[in-house]
Coordinates of C-alpha atoms in Angstrom, one line a residue:
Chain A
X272 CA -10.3 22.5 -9.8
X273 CA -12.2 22.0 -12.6
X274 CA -15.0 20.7 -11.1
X275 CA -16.0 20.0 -7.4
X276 CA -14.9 16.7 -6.2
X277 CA -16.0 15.1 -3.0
X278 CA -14.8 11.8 -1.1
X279 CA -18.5 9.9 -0.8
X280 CA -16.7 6.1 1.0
X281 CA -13.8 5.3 3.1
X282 CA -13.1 1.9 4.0
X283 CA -9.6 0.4 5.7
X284 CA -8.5 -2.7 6.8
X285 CA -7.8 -3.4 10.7
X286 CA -4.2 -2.7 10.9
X287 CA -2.1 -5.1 12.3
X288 CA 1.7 -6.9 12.4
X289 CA 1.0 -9.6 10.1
X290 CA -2.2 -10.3 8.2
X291 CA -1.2 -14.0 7.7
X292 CA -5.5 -14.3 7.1
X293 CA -5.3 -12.7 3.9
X294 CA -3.5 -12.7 0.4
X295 CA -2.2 -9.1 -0.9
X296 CA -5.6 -9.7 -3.0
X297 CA -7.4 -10.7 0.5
X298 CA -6.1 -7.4 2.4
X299 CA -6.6 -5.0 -0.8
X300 CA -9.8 -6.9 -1.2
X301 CA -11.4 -6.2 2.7
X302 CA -10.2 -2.2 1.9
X303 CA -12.3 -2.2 -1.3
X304 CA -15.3 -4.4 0.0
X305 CA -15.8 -1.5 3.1
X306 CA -15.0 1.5 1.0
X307 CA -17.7 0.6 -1.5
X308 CA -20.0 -0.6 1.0
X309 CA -19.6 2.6 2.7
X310 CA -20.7 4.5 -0.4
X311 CA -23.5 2.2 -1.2
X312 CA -22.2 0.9 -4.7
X313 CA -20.7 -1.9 -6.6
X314 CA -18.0 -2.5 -9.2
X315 CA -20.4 -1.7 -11.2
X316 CA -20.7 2.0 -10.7
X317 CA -16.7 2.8 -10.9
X318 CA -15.1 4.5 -13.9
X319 CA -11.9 3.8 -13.4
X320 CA -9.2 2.7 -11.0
X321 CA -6.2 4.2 -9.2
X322 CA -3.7 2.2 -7.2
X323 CA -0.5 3.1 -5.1
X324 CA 1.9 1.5 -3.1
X325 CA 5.8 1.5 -2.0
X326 CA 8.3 0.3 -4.0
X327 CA 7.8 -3.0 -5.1
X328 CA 11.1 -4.6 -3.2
X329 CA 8.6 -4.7 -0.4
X330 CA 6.5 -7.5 -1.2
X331 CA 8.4 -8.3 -3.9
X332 CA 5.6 -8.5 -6.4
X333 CA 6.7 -6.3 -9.7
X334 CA 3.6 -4.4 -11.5
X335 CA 1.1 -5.1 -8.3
X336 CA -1.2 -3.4 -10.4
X337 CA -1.5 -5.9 -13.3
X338 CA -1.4 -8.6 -10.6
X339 CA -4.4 -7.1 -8.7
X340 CA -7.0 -6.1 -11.6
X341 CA -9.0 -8.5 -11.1
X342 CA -9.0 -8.1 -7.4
X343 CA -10.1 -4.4 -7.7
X344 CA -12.9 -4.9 -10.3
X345 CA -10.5 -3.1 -13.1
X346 CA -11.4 -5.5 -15.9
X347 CA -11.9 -3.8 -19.1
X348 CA -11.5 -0.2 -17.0
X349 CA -8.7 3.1 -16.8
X350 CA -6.4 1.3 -14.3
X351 CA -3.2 4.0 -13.2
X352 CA -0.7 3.1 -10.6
X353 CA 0.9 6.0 -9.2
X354 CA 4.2 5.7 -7.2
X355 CA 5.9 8.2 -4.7
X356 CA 7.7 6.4 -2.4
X357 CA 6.0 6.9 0.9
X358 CA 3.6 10.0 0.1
X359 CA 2.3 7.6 -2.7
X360 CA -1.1 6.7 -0.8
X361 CA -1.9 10.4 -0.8
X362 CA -0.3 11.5 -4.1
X363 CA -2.8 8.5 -5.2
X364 CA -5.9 9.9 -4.4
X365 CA -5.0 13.0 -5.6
X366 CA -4.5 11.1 -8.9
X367 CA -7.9 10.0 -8.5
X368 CA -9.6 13.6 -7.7
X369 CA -8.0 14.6 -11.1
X370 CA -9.4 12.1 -13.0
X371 CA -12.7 13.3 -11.5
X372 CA -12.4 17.1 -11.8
X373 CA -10.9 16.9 -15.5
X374 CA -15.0 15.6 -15.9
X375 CA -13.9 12.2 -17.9
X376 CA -14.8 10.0 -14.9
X377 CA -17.5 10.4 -12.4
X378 CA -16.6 7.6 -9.7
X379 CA -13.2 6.8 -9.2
X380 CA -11.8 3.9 -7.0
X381 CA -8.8 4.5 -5.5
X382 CA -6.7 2.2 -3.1
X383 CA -3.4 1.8 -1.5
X384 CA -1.4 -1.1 0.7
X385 CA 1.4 -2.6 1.6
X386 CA 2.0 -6.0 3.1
X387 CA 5.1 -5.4 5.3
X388 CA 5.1 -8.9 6.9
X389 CA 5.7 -10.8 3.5
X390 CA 9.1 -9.3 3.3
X391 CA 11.6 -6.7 5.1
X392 CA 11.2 -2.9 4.8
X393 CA 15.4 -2.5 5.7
X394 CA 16.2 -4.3 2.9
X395 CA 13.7 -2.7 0.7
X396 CA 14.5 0.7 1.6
X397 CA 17.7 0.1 1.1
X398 CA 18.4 0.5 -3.0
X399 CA 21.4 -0.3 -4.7
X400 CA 21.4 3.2 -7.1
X401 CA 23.6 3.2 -10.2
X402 CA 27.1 4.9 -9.2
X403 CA 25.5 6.4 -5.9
X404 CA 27.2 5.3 -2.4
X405 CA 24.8 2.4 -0.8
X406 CA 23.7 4.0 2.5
X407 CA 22.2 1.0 3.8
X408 CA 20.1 2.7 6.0
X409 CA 16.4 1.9 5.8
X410 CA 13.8 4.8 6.5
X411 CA 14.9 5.5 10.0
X412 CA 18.6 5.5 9.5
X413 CA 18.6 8.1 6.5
X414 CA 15.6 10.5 8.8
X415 CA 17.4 10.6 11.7
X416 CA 20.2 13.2 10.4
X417 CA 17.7 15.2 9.7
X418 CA 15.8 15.2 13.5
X419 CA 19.6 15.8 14.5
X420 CA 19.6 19.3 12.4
X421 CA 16.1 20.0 13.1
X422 CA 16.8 19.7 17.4
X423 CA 20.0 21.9 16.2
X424 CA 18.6 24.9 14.5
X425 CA 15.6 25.6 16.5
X426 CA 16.6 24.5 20.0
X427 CA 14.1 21.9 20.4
X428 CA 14.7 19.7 24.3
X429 CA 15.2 16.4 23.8
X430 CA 11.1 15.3 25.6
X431 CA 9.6 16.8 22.8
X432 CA 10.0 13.7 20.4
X433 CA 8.9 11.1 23.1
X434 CA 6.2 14.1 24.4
X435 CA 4.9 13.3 20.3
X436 CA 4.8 9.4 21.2
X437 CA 2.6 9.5 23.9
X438 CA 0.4 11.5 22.3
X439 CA 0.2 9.3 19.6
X440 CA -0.4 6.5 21.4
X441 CA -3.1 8.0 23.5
X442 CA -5.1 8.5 20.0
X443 CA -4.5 5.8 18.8
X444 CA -6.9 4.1 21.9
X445 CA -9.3 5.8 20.3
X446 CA -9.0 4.2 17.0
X447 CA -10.5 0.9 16.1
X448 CA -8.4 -0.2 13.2
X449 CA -4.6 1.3 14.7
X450 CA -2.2 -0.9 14.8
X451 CA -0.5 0.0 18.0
X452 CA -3.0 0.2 20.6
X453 CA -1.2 0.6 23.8
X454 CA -0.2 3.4 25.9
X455 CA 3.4 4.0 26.9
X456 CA 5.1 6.7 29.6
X457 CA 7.5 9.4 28.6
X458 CA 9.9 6.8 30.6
X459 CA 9.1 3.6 28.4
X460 CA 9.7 5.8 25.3
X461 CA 13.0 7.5 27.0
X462 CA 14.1 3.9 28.0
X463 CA 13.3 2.3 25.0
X464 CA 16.7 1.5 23.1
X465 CA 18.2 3.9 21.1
X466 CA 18.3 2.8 17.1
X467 CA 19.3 5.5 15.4
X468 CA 20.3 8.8 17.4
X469 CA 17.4 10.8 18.1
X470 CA 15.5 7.9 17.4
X471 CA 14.7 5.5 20.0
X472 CA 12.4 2.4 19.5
X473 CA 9.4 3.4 20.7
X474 CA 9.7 6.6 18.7
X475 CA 9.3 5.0 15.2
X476 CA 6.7 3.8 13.6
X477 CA 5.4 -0.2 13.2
X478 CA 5.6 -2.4 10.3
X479 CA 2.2 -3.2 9.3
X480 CA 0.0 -5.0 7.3
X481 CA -3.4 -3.0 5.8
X482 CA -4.8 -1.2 3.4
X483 CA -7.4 1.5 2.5
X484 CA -9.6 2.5 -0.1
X485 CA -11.9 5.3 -1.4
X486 CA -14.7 6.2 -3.7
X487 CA -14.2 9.9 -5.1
X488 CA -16.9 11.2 -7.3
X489 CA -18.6 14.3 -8.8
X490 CA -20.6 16.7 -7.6
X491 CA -23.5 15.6 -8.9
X492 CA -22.6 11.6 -7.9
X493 CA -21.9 12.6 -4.6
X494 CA -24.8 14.4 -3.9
X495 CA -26.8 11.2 -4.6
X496 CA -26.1 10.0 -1.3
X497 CA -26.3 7.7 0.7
X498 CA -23.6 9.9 3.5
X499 CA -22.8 13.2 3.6
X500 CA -20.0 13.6 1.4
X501 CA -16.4 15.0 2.0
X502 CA -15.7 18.0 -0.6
X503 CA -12.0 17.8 -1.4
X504 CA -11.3 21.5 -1.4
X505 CA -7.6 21.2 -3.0
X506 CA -5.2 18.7 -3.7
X507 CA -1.7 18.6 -5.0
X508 CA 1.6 16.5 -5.2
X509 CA 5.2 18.4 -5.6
X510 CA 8.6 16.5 -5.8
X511 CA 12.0 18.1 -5.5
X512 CA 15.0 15.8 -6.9
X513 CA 17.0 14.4 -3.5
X514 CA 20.3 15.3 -4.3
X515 CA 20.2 19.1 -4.9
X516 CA 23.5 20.9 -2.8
X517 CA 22.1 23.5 -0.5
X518 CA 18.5 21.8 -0.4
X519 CA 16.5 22.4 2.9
X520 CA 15.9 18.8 3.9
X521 CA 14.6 19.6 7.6
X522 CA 11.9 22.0 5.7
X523 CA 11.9 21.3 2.3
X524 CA 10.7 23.5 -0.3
X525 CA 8.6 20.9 -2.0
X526 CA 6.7 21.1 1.1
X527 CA 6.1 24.6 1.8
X528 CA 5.3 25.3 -1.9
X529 CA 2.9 22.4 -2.0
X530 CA 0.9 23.7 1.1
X531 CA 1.4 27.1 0.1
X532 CA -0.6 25.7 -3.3
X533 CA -2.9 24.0 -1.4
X534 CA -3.9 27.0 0.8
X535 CA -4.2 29.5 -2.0
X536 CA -6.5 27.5 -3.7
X537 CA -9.0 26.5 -0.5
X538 CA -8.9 29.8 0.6
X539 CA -7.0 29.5 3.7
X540 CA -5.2 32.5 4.9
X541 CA -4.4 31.6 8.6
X542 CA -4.1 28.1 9.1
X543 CA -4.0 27.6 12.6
X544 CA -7.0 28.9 13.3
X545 CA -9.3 28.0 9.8
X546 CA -8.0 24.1 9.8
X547 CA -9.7 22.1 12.6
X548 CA -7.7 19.1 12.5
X549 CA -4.7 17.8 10.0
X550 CA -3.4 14.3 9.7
X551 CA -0.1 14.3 8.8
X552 CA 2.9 11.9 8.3
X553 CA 5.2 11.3 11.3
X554 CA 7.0 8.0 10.8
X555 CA 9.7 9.1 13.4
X556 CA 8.6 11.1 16.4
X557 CA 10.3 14.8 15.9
X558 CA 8.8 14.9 12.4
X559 CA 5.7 16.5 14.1
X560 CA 7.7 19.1 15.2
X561 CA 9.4 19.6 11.9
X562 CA 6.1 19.6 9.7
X563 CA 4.1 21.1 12.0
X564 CA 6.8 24.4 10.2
X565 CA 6.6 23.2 7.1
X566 CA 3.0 23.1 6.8
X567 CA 2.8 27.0 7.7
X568 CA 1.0 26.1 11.8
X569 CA 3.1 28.0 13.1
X570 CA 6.7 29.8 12.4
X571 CA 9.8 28.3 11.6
X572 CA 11.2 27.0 14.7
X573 CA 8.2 26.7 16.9
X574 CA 6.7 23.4 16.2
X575 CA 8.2 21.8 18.8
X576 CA 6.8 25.1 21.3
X577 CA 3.4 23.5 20.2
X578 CA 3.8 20.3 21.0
X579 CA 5.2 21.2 24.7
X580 CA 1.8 23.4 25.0
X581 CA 0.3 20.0 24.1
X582 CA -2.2 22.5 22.2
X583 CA -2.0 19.9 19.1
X584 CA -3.9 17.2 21.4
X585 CA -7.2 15.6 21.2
X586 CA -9.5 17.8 22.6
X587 CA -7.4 20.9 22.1
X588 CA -6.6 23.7 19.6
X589 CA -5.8 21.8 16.7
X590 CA -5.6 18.1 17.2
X591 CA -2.6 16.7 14.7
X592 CA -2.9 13.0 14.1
X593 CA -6.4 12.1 16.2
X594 CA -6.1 8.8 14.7
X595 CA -2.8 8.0 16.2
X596 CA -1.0 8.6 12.8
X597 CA 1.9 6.5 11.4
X598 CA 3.6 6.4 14.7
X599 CA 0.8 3.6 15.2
X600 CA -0.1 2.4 12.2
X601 CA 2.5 1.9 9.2
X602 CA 1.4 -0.1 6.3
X603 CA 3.6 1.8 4.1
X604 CA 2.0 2.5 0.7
X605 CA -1.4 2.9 2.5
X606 CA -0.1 5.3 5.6
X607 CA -0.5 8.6 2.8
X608 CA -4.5 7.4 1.9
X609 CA -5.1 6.8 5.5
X610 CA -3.9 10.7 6.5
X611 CA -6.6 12.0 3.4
X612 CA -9.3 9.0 4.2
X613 CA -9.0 9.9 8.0
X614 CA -9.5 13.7 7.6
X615 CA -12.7 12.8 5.1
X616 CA -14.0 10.9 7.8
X617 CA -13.5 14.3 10.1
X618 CA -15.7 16.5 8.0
X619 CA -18.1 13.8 7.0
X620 CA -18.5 13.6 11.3
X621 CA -17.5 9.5 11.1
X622 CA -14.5 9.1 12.5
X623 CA -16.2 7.0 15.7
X624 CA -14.3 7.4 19.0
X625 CA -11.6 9.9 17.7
X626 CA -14.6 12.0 16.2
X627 CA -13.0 16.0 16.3
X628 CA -16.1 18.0 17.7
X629 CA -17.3 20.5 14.6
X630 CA -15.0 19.6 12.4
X631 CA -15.4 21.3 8.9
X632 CA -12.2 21.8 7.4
X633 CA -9.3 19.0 7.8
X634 CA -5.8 19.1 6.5
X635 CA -4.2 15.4 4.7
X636 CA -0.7 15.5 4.3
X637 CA 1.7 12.6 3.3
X638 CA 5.9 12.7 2.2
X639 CA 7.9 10.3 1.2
X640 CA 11.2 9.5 -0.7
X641 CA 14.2 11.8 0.6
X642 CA 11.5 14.2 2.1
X643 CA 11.2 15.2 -1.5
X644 CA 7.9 14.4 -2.6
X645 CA 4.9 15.6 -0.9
X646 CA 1.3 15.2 -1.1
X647 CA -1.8 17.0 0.5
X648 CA -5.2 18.0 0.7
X649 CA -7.8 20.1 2.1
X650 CA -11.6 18.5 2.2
X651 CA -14.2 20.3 4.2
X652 CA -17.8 19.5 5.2
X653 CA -19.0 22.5 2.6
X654 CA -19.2 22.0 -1.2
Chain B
X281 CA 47.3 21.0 -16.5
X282 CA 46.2 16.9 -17.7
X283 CA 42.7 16.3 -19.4
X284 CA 40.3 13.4 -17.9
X285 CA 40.7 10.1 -19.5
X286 CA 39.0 8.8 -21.8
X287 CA 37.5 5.8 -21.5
X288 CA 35.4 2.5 -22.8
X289 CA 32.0 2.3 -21.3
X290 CA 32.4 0.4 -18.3
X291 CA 29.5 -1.8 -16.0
X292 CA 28.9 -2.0 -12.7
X293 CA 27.5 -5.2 -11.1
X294 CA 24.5 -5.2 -8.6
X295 CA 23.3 -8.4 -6.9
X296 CA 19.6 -8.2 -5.5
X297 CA 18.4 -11.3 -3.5
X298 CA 15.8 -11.5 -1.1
X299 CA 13.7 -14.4 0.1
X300 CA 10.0 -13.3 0.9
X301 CA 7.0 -15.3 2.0
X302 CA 3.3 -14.9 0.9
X303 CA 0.3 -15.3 3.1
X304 CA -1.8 -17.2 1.2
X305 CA -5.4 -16.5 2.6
X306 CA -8.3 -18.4 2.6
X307 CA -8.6 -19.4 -1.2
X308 CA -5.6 -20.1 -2.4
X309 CA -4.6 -21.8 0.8
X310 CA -7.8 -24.7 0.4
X311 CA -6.6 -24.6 -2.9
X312 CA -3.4 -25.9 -2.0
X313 CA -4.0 -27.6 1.4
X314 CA -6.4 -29.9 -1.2
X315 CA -3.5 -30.8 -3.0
X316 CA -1.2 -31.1 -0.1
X317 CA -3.7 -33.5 2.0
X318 CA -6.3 -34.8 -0.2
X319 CA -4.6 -35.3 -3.6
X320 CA -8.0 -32.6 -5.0
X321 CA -8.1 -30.0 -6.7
X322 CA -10.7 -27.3 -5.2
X323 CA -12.1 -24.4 -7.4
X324 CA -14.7 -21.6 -6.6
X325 CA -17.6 -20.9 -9.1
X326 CA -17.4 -17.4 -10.5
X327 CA -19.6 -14.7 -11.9
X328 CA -19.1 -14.2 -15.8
X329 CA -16.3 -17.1 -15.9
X330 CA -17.8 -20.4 -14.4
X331 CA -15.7 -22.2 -12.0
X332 CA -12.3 -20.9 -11.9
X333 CA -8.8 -22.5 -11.8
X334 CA -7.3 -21.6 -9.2
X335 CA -9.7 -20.4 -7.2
X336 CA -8.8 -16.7 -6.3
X337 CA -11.6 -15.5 -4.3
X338 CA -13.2 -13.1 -7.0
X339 CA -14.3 -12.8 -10.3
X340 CA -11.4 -11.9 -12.3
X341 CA -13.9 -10.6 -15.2
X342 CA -15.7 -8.0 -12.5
X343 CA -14.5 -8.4 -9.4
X344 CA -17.3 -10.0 -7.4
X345 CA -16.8 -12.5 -4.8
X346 CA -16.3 -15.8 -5.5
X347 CA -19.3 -18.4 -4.9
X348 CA -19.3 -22.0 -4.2
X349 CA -16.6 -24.1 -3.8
X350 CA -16.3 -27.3 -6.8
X351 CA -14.4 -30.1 -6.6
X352 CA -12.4 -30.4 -10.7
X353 CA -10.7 -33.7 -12.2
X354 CA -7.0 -34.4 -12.3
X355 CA -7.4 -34.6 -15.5
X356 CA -8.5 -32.6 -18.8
X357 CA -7.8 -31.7 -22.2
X358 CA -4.9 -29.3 -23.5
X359 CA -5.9 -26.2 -24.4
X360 CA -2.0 -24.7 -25.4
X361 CA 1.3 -26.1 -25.8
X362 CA 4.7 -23.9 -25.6
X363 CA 7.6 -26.4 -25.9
X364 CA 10.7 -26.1 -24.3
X365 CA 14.0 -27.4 -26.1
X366 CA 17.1 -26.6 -24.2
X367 CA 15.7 -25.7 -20.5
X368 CA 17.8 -23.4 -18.4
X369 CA 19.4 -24.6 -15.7
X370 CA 17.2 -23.9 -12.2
X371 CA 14.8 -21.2 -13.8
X372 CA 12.5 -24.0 -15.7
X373 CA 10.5 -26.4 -14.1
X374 CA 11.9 -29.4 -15.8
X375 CA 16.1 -30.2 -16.7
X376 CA 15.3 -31.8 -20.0
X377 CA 13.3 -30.9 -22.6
X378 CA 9.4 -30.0 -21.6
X379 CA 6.2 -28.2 -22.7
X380 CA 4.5 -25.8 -21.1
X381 CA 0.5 -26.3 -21.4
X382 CA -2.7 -25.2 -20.7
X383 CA -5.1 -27.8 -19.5
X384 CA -8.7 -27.7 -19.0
X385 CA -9.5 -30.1 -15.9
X386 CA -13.1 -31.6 -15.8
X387 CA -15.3 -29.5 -14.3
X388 CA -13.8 -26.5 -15.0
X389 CA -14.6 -23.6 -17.1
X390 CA -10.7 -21.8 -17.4
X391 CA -7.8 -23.4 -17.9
X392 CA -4.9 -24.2 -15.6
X393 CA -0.8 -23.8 -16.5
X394 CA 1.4 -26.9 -16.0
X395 CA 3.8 -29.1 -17.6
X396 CA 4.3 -32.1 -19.6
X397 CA 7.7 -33.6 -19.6
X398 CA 7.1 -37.5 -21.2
X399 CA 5.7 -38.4 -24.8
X400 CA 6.6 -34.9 -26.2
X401 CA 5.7 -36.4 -29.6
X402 CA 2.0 -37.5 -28.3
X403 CA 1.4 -33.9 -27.1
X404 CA -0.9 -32.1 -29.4
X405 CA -3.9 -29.1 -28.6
X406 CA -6.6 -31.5 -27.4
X407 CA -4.9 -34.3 -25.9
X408 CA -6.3 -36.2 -23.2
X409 CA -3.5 -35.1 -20.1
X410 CA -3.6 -36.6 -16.1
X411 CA -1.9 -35.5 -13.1
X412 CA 1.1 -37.2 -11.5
X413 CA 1.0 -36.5 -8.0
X414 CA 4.2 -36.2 -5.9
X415 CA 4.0 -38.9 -3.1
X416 CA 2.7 -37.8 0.3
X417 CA 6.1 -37.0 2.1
X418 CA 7.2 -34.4 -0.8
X419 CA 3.4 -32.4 -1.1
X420 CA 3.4 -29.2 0.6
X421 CA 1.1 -26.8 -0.7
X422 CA 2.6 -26.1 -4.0
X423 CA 0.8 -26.3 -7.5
X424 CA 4.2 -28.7 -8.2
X425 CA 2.3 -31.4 -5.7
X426 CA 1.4 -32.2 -9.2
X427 CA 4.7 -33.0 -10.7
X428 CA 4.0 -32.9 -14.2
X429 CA 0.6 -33.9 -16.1
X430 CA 1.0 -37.4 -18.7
X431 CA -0.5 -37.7 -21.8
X432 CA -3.1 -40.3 -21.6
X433 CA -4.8 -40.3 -24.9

């Protein structure tokens, strides 16, 4: 980079089914109001604006952005809306650490929601593509052939993606603002009906309502105080077109090259051991397994080994997903920011009850679309 | 061996249809539960704008919150006019021919979009306009609780 950047407020919304309290200007609203509280600054202060969400079938509001201007303070200010399908919360506020490090802005707002509960995310995930066969198969649907391939090539038993759920459940307790905040067995997940095979139920993730926001400045902003900030260490966003014969879809190369980006640039060499916790995005149980690979933790084919140790647990080697992750919370367009928010929180030492002890160096990571785009970053608790 | 035909450029049709429903939070909602139940029109005094129609929750010129809540007139003066000659069938508000306008209630410092669909030919920028409010059993929350707005001078 340029120029260092650092994460200096957080804020998010409690998650939860339906937000019928709010407006989509209410809910971005409540993510703004705590993420510029939490930095101790107004409108006022910001530069200029970034905003992400899902495709717009969602709410069914087209150009969200223009709609919400005046909601976010943008008035007469740089306003960019960034979209990547699912990763687009992270890919975002990667957006917004670019504007920072190129040096024309010094405090950036950056926000990202989605309002599940004002429409249906089957139907919206579900597009009618010029001359391309309608799959009709929503997120889980079109994911779940590639769990089947992953299980396939590296062996995986078929606990490991409940194993994941329970997990995620169990962190999620921990976590004020989840939206799923109830423990189930290895039995209630194994019960639980089967929607689309490997994928029962209770191993995919909610529809939600929320949002999140953050304040990314300069160095010399962020040292200003009030908190300790989060130095953003890296960043980037690859994409890799969906339709490619031969592509690798159960570890894309998007994915490996992004990380492989990422680490250069932070200085990671072995990240297992120099990465204390990673928040990464598991809408459907065995994708912890499959990017646990992707994201170079361990070899190809032993994710799921990890997850059976249980050495990827709060409290253990490397905790993945203390907040409980997507499997808990899902407010689609937001899920990406909340990985890279939750992991600022980490180094900055605020992330309340599922607070990693010593945490200095935290992994974000978001996909979306076909498993084609991916987002992620590195912050750590040193400039 | 044959060669691929060739051909006109051809379409293929898509249908999209979806029926959504917006919460409508705290502001908007009084907003429109005044309408529904009290035949009023409730606004929110803003920073930088005045008092706001509709009422939003924020200032649209910097994004404070909004402040207190102000009770506007049914009735105002017309601000715009974009007249409507052959309406289209279920997209405009109105089946014969309408205007558009921009009205600026009593007691209010921006201006609110409606319609006008009687005395086309009294409608000018500055006319004197009133709400016509839908009777009680048809009101349900909806800026069209005001059917239309009449020129009254």
């Amino acid at each position: 980079m340029k120029r260092p950047v650092a994460v200096v407020g957080v804020g998010q919304t409690h998650h939860s089914a339906r937000r019928a309290d709010v407006s989509i200007a209410g809910l971005v609203r409540e993510a703004v109001d705590r993420a510029l509280l939490d930095a101790g600054l107004t409108h006022e202060d910001i530069d200029a604006v970034v905003i992400g969400k899902a495709p717009d079938q969602l709410e069914g509001v087209m150009q969200p952005e223009q709609f919400l201007a005046g909601a976010l303070g943008a008035h007469m200010k740089p306003l960019l809306r960034v979209h990547t399908a699912g990763s687009v919360g992270a890919s975002t506020a990667i957006t917004a650490v670019t504007h920072v490090a190129s040096g024309l802005y010094e405090r950036v707002l950056t926000i990202a929601f989605e309002k599940q509960s004002e429409g249906n995310a089957m139907w919206a995930l579900s597009p009618s593509l010029p001359f391309t066969p309608p799959l009709v198969a929503g997120a889980g649907g079109f994911f779940a052939p590639y769990c089947r391939a992953y299980i396939a090539k590296s062996d995986a038993p078929a606990h490991i993606g409940p194993m994941t759920v329970v997990n995620a459940r169990e962190n999620a307790m921990r976590n004020e603002y989840a939206h799923l905040r109830e423990t189930v067995t290895l039995e209630e997940v194994t019960e639980s009906i089967m929607l689309w095979e490997p994928i029962r139920y209770l191993e995919t993730c909610p529809s939600s309502d929320g949002a999140v926001a953050m304040i990314i400045a300069s160095e010399e902003q962020a040292k200003k105080g009030p908190r300790r900030p989060a130095w953003v260490k890296s960043g980037y966003s690859y994409a890799e077109a969906m339709w490619v014969p031969g592509r690798d879809q159960v570890s894309p190369r998007a994915g490996r090259d992004c990380v492989k980006h990422v680490y250069d640039t932070a200085g990671i060499t072995d990240p297992w051991n120099q990465i204390d916790t990673a928040e990464i995005y598991v809408p459907f149980s065995w994708f912890e397994a499959m990017w646990l690979e992707n994201l170079g933790f361990c070899a190809e084919g032993d994710g799921w080994k990890v997850i059976d140790r249980g050495d990827q647990r709060f409290g253990r080697h490397l905790p993945i997903n203390p907040s409980g992750g997507v499997l808990c919370t899902n407010p689609i367009g937001a899920s990406g920011m909340l990985r890279l928010g939750e992991v600022a929180l980490q180094v900055m030492g605020r992330a309340g009850e599922h607070q990693v002890d010593g945490c200095k160096t935290a992994l974000g990571h978001a996909y979306g679309g076909g498993a084609q785009y991916f987002a992620i970053w590195i912050v750590s608790s040193e400039l | 061996m044959s060669s691929a035909p060739r051909t006109e450029p051809m379409t293929a049709e898509m249908v999209s249809e979806f029926v959504y429903k917006h919460s409508t939070g705290n502001d908007i909602g009084r907003f429109l539960a005044g309408m529904k139940d009290q035949k009023k029109i409730w606004c929110q005094r803003v920073r930088g704008l005045g008092v706001a129609v509709p009422p939003v929750g924020y200032s649209e010129a910097d994004g404070s919150p909004a402040g207190e809540w102000v009770e506007v007139q049914p009735r105002g003066t017309v601000t715009a006019i974009a007249r409507v000659f052959r309406p289209i069938a279920e997209l405009h508000p109105s089946d014969l021919p309408f205007a558009y306008i921009l009205v600026r209630l009593e007691g209010a410092d921006t201006a609110l979009a409606h319609i006008v669909v009687d005395d086309l030919d009294r409608l000018f920028i500055g006319s004197r306009v009133e709400a016509v409010w839908k009777p009680d059993e048809e009101r349900i929350g909806s800026i069209r609780d005001i059917a239309h707005f009449r020129v009254i001078g």
